[in-house]
Tab-separated table of C-alpha atoms and ligand atoms in Angstrom:
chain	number	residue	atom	x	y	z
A	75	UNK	CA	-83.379	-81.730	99.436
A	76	UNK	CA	-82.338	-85.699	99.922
A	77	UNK	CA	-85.508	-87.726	100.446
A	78	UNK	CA	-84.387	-89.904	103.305
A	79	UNK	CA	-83.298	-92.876	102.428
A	80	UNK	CA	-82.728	-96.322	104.260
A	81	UNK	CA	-79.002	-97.061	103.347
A	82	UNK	CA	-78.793	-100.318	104.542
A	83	UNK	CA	-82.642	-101.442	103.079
A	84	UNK	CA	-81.572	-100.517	99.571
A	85	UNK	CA	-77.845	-102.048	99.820
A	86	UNK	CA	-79.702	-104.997	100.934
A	87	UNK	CA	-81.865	-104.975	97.879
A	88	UNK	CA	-79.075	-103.896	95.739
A	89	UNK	CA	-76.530	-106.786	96.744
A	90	UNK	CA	-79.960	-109.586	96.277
A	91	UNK	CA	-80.816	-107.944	93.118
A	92	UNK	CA	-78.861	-105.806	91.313
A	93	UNK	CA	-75.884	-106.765	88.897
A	94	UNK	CA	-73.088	-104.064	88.653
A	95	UNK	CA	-70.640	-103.941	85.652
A	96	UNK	CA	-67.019	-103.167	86.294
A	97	UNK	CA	-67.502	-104.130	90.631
A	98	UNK	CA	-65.511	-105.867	92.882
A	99	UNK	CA	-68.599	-108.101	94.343
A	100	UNK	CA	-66.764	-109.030	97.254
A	101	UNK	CA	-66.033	-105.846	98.129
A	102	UNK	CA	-69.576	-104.999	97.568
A	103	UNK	CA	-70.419	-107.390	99.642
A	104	UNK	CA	-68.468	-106.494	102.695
A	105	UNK	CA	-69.013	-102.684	102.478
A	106	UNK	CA	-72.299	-102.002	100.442
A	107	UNK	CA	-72.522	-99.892	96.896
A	108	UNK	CA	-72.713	-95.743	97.849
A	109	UNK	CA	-76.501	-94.988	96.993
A	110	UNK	CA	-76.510	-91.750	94.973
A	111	UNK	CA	-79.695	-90.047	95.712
A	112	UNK	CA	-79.444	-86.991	93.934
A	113	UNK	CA	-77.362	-83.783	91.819
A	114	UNK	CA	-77.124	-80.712	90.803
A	115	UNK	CA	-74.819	-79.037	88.540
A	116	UNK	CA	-71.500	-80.613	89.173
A	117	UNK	CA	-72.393	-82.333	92.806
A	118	UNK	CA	-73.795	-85.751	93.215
A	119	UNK	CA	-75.321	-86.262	97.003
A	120	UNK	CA	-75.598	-89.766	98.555
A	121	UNK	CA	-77.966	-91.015	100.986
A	122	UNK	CA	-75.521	-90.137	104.125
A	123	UNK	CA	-75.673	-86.425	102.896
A	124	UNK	CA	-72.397	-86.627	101.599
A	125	UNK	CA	-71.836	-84.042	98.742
A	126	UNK	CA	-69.229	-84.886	96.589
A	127	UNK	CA	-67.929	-82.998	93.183
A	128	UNK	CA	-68.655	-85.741	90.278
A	129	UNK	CA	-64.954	-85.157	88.619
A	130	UNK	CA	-65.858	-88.195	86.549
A	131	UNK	CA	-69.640	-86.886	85.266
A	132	UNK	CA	-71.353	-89.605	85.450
A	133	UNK	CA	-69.806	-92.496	83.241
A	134	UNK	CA	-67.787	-89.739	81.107
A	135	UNK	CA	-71.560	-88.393	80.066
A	136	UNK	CA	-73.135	-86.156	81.898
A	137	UNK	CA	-71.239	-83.127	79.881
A	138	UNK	CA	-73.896	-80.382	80.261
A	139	UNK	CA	-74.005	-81.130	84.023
A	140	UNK	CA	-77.262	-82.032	86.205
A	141	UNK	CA	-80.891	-80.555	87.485
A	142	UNK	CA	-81.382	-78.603	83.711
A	143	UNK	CA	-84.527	-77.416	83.731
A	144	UNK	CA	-84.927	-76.850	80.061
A	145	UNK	CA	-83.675	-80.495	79.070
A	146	UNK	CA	-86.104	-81.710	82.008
A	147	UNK	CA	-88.989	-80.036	80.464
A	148	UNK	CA	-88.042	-80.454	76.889
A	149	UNK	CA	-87.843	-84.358	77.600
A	150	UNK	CA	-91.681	-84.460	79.698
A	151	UNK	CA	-93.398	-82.441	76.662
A	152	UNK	CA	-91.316	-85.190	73.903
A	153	UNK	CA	-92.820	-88.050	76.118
A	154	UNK	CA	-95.758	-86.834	76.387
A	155	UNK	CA	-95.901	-86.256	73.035
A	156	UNK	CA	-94.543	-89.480	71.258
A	157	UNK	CA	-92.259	-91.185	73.780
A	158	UNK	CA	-91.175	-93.943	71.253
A	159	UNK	CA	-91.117	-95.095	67.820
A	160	UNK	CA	-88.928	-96.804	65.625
A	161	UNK	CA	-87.230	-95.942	62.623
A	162	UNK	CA	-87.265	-98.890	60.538
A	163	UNK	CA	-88.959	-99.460	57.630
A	164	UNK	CA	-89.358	-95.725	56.097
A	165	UNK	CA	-90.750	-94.376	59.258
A	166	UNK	CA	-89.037	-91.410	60.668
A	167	UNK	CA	-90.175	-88.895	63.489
A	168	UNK	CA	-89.565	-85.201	63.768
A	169	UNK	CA	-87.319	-84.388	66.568
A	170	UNK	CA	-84.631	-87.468	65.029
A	171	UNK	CA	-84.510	-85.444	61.946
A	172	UNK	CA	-84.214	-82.406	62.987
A	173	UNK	CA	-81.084	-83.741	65.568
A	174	UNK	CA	-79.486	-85.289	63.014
A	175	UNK	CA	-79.653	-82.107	60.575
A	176	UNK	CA	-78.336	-80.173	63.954
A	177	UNK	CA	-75.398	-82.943	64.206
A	178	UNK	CA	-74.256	-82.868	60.643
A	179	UNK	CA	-74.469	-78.655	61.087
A	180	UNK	CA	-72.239	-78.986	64.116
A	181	UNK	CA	-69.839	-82.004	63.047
A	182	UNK	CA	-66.004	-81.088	61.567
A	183	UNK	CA	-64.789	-81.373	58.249
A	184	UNK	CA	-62.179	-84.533	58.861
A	185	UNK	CA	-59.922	-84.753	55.828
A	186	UNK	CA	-62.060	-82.787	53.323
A	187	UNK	CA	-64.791	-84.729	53.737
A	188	UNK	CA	-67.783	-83.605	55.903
A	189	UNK	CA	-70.132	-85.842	58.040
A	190	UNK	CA	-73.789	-85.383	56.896
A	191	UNK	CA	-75.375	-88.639	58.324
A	192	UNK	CA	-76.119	-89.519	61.373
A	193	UNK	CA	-77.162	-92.872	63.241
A	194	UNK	CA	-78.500	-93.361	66.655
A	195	UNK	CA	-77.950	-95.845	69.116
A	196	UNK	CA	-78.226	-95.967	72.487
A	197	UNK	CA	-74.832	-96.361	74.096
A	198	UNK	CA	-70.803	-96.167	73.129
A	199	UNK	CA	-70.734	-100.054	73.263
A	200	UNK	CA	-74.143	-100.346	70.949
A	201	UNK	CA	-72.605	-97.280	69.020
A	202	UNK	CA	-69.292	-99.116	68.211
A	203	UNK	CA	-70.657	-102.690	67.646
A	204	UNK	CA	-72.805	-100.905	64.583
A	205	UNK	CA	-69.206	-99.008	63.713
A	206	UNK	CA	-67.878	-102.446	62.771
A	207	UNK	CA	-70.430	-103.545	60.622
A	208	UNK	CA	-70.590	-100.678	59.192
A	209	UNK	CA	-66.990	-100.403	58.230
A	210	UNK	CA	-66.871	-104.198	56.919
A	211	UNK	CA	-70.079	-103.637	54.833
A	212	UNK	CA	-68.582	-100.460	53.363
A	213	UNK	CA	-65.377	-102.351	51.983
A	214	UNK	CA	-67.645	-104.814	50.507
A	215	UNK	CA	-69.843	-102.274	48.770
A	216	UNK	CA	-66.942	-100.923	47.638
A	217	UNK	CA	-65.755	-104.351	45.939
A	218	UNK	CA	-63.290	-105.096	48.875
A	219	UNK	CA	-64.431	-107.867	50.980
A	220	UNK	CA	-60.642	-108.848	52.118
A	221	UNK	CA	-60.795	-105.682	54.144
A	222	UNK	CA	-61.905	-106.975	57.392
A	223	UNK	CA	-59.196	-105.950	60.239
A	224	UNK	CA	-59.710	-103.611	62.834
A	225	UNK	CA	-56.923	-102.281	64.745
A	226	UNK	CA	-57.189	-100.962	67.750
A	227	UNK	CA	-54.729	-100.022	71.025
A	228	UNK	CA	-53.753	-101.855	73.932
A	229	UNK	CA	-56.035	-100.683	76.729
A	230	UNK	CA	-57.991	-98.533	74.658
A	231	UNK	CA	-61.839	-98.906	76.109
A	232	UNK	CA	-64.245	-99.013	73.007
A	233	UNK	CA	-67.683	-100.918	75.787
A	234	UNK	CA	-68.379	-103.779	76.393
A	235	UNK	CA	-70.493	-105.471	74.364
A	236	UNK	CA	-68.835	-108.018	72.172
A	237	UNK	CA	-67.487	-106.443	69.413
A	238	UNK	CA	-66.814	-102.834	71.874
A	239	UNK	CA	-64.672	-104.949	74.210
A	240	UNK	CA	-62.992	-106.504	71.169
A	241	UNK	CA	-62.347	-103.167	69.841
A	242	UNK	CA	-61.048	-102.355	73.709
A	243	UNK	CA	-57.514	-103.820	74.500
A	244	UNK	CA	-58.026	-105.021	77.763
A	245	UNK	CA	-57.221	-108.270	78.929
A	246	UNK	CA	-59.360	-108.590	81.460
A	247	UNK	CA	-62.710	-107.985	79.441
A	248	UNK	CA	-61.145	-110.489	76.670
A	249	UNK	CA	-60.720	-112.870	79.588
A	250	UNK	CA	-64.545	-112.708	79.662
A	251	UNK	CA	-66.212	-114.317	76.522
A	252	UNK	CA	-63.168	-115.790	74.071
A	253	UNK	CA	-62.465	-112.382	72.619
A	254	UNK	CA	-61.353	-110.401	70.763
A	255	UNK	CA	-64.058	-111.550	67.917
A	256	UNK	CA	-62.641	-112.271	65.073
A	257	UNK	CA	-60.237	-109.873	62.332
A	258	UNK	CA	-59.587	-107.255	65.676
A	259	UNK	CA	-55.997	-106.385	66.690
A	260	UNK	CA	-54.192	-103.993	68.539
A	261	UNK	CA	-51.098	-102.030	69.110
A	262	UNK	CA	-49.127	-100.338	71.735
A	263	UNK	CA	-51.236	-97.970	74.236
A	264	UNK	CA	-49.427	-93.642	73.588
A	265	UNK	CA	-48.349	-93.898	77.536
A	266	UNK	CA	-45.611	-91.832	77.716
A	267	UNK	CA	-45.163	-92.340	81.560
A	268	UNK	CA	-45.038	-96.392	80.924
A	269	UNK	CA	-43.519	-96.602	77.805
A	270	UNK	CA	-41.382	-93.539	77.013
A	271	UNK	CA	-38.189	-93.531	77.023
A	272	UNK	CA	-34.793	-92.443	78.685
A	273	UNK	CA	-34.323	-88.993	77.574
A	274	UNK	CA	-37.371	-89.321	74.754
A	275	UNK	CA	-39.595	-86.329	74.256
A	276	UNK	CA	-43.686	-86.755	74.115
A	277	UNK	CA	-43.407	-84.855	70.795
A	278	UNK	CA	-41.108	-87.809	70.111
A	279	UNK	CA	-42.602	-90.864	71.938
A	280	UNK	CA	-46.081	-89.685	70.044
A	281	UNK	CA	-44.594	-89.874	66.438
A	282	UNK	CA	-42.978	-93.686	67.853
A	283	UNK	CA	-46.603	-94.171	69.063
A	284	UNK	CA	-47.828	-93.360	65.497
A	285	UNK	CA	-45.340	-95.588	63.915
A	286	UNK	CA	-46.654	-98.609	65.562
A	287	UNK	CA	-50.096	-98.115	63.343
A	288	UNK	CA	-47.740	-97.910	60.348
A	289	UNK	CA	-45.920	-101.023	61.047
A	290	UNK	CA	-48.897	-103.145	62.117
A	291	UNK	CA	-50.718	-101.925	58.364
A	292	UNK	CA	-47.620	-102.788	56.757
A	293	UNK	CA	-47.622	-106.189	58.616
A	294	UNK	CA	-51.088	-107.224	57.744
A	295	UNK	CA	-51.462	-105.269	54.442
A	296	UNK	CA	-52.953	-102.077	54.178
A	297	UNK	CA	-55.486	-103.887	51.759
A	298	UNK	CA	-56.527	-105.972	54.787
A	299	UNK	CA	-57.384	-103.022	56.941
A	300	UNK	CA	-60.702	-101.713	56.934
A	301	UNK	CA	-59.850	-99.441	60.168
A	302	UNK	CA	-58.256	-97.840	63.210
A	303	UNK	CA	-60.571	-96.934	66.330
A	304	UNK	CA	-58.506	-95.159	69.029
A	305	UNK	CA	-59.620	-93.005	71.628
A	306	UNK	CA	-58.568	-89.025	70.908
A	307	UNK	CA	-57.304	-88.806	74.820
A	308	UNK	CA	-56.836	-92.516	76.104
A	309	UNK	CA	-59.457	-92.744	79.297
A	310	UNK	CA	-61.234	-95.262	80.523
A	311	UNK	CA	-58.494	-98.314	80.794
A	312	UNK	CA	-55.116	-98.062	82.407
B	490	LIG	C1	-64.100	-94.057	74.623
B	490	LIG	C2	-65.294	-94.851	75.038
B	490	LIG	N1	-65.951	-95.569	74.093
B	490	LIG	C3	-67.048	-96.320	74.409
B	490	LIG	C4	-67.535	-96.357	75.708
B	490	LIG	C5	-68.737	-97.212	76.017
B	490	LIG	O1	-69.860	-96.438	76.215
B	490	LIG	P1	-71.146	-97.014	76.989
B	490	LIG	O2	-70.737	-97.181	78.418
B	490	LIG	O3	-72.173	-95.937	76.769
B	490	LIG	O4	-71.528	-98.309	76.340
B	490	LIG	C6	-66.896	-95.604	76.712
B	490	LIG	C7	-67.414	-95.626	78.103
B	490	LIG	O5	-66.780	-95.183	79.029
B	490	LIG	C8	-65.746	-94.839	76.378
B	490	LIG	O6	-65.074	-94.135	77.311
C-alpha cells in the first residue's frame, strides 16, 4: 500500500530544494515533478494512486524489475555486515571478488579475447569517464602516446559527467561546459528513419553507417585512434 503522501508539501520542497538533471524547470515550476511513491515488479505508483507500467525501468536500470525480496535481504545482511570499504591500497573485500569472478564467468569472448577483469564504479557516466583514461593510459603503456582520439556518434548518450557527455554527441550537453574535452569526435548517428535513403535498405544504410567509422580513422590516422564507444542499440538521445 501507498503511504499517503502530501503532493503539493513535497513538490513544494522539491521545487525549493531539489535539482533535477535533464528537466524543463519552468515546466516544473508551473505543474510540479510526479512524486513516485512506490513499485513492484514492472509498476511504479505515484502519490495520486496512479499505477503506471515503467516501460522505461527506471533510468534504463532497473532490469530485474522491483520489490525482490532476495536482493532486499541480500543487501540488509551485506550492510549490516560491512556496508563500505574501499579498495585502494591492497585492500579488497569478499563479496567484490567474488562479483567480479561471477562477471568475468558470465562476460563474452569479443574477438578471441575474453574479459577477466573487472572495475567498479558507481554509474555509466563515472563508468565511462574511467573508460577514457583507461584507454589513453593503455596506448601509452603500450609505447603509443599519439593515440589519444576517441570517436564517438552524433547523439550517442555516453552520461554526463565531463568526459561521458564528451563521449555523448549531443549538442545540447556540449552547450553546457565548453565540451567536448579535448581529442573526442564523432560521426554520423545509424538513423535509418533520418538519414536513410530513397530506396536504401537498413542492411544497406548500416554498412554506409559503418563506413563513416572507416573514413573518420582514415581521416585522423588509425595511429591516432585509441577508440570507438557507440551504443549497441542507440537510446537515450534523439
Ligand atoms: C548508453 C548509456 N551510457 C551511459 C549512461 C549514463 O549512465 P548513468 O546515468 O548511470 O551515469 C546512460 C544512461 O542512460 C546510457 O544510456
Amino acid at each position: 500500500m501507498n503511504t499517503p503522501v502530501d503532493t503539493a508539501l513535497i513538490q513544494s520542497l522539491d521545487r525549493e530544494h531539489f535539482l533535477h538533471p535533464f528537466t524543463d524547470f519552468k515546466d516544473m515550476a508551473a505543474h510540479g515533478a510526479r512524486v513516485i511513491t512506490r513499485a513492484e515488479n514492472i509498476y511504479v505508483w505515484d502519490s495520486d494512486g496512479h499505477k503506471l507500467l515503467d516501460a522505461m525501468s527506471g533510468l534504463w536500470c532497473v532490469n530485474v524489475g522491483y520489490g525482490r525480496e532476495e536482493l532486499a535481504t541480500a543487501a540488509y545482511r551485506q550492510m549490516m555486515t560491512l556496508p563500505y570499504y574501499n579498495s585502494f591500497f591492497q585492500t579488497t573485500n569478499v563479496p567484490a571478488v567474488q562479483l567480479a569472478a561471477r562477471l568475468s564467468a558470465l562476460a563474452p569472448e569479443v574477438g578471441g579475447r575474453s574479459f577477466k577483469h573487472v572495475f567498479y564504479s558507481s554509474s555509466g557516466s563515472e563508468s565511462n569517464d574511467s573508460n577514457v583514461r583507461m584507454v589513453r593510459r593503455y596506448w601509452d603503456l603500450l609505447g603509443q602516446p599519439e593515440r589519444k582520439i576517441i570517436i564517438g556518434r552524433i547523439n550517442g548518450y555516453h552520461g554526463s559527467t565531463m568526459a561521458g557527455a564528451s563521449l555523448g554527441g549531443m549538442s545540447s550537453m556540449h552547450a553546457q561546459g565548453d565540451l567536448p574535452i579535448p581529442n573526442i569526435t564523432h560521426i554520423g548517428q545509424p538513423y535509418f528513419y533520418e538519414m536513410g535513403q530513397p530506396g536504401e535498405t537498413p542492411a544497406e544504410f548500416g554498412l554506409r553507417a559503418a563506413g563513416w567509422l572507416e573514413d573518420k580513422i582514415l581521416a585522423l590516422g588509425a595511429d591516432k585512434v585509441a577508440a570507438f564507444i557507440a551504443e549497441p542499440v542507440q537510446g537515450a538521445a534523439a
